[in-house]
XYZ file of C-alpha atoms in Angstrom:
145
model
C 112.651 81.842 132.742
C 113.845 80.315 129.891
C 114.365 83.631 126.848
C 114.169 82.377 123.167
C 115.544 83.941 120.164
C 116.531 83.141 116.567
C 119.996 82.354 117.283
C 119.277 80.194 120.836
C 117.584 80.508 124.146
C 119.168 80.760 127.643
C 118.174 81.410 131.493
C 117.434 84.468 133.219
C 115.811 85.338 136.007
C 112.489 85.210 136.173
C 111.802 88.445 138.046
C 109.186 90.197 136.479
C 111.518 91.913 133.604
C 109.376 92.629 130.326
C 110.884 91.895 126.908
C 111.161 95.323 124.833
C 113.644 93.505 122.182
C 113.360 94.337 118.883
C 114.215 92.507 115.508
C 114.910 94.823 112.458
C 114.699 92.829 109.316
C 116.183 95.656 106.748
C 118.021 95.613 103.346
C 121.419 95.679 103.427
C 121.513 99.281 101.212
C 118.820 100.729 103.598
C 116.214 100.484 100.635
C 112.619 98.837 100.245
C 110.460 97.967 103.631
C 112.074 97.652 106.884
C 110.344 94.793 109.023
C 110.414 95.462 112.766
C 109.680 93.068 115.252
C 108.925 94.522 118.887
C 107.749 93.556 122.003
C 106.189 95.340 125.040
C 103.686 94.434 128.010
C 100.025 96.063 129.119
C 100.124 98.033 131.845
C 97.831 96.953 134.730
C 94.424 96.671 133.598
C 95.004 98.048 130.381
C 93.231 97.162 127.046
C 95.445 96.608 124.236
C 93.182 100.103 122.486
C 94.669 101.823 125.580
C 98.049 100.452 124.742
C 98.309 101.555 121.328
C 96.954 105.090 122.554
C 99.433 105.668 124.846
C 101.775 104.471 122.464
C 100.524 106.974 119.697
C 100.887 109.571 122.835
C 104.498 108.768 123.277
C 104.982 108.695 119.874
C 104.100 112.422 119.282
C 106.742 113.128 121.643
C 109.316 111.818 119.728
C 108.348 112.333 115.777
C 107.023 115.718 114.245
C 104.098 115.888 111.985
C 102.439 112.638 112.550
C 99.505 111.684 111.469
C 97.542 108.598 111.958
C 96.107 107.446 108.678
C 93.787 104.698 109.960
C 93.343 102.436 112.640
C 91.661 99.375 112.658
C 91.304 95.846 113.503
C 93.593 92.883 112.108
C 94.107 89.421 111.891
C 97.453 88.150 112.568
C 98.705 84.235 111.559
C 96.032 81.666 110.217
C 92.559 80.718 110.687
C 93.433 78.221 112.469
C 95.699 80.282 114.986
C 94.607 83.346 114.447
C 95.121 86.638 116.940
C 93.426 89.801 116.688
C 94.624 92.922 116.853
C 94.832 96.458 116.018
C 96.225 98.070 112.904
C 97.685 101.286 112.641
C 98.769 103.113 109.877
C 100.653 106.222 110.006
C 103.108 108.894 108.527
C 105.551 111.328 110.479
C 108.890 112.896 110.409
C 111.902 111.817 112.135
C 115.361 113.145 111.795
C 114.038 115.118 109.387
C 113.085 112.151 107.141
C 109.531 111.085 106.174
C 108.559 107.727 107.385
C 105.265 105.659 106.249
C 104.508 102.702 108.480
C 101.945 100.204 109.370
C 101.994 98.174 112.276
C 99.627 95.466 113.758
C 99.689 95.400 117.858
C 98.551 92.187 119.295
C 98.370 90.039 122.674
C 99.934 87.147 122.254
C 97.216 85.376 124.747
C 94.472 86.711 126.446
C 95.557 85.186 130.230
C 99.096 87.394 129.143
C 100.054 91.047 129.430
C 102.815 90.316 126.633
C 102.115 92.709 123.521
C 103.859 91.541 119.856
C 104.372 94.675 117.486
C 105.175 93.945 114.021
C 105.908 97.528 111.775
C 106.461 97.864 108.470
C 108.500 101.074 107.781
C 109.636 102.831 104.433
C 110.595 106.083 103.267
C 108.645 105.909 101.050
C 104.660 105.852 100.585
C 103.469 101.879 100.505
C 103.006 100.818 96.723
C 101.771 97.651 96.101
C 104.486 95.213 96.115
C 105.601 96.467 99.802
C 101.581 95.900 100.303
C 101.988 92.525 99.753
C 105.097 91.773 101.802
C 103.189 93.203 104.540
C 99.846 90.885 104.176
C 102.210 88.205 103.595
C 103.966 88.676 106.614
C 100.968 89.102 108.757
C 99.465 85.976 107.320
C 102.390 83.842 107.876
C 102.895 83.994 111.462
C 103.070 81.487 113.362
C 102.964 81.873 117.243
C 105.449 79.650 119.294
C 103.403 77.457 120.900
């Protein structure tokens, strides 16, 4: 299989492994919005609402005081290429720091189990500027075709 990423691509084999990379996309002073790009796979027949509540599930496991804020439907990338998917907003504690983030979970085809996660974190409750880098990202994509 041939992998792709930012910097190049190269072979491995093509074995059944499942990409969990991730992409952090952060400021250099730790301020503002981290962007996260992550990747995961469906498990057998599961629906990408099962996904993101097992996900939640784990999540609990690892955070204290979470709480999911909303979740919802999305639109990820253009009209024109558009993917749905499911939004989820929450709030927790990790390391003893409180965390805000919304993420939008999406397939990246329905014939694929391949699941694209892209989180917006900050220590800080989402004002309206780190709204709109958020939309702005989640307009903008583009799949790789």
């Amino acid at each position: 299989m041939r992998y792709h990423l930012n910097e190049g691509q190269f072979d491995i084999p093509d074995d059944g492994r499942i990409d969990r990379s991730m992409n952090v996309l952060a400021m250099p002073d730790g301020s503002g919005t981290t962007l996260i790009v992550s990747r995961d796979a469906l498990q057998a027949q599961e629906t990408l609402e099962q996904f993101v509540t097992r996900q939640m599930r784990d999540l609990t496991r690892q955070v204290s005081q979470l709480k999911e804020v909303s979740r919802g439907g999305v639109a990820i990338g253009s009209p024109i290429r558009e993917l749905r998917g499911i939004e989820l907003v929450t709030q927790f504690r990790q390391n003893g720091q409180a965390l805000y983030q919304r993420q939008a979970v999406c397939q990246l085809s329905p014939a694929s189990r391949n699941v694209l996660i892209l989180t917006a974190s900050s220590a800080i409750p989402f004002d309206a500027e780190a709204l709109a880098i958020w939309q702005r990202a989640l307009a903008s994509f583009q799949p790789r075709t």
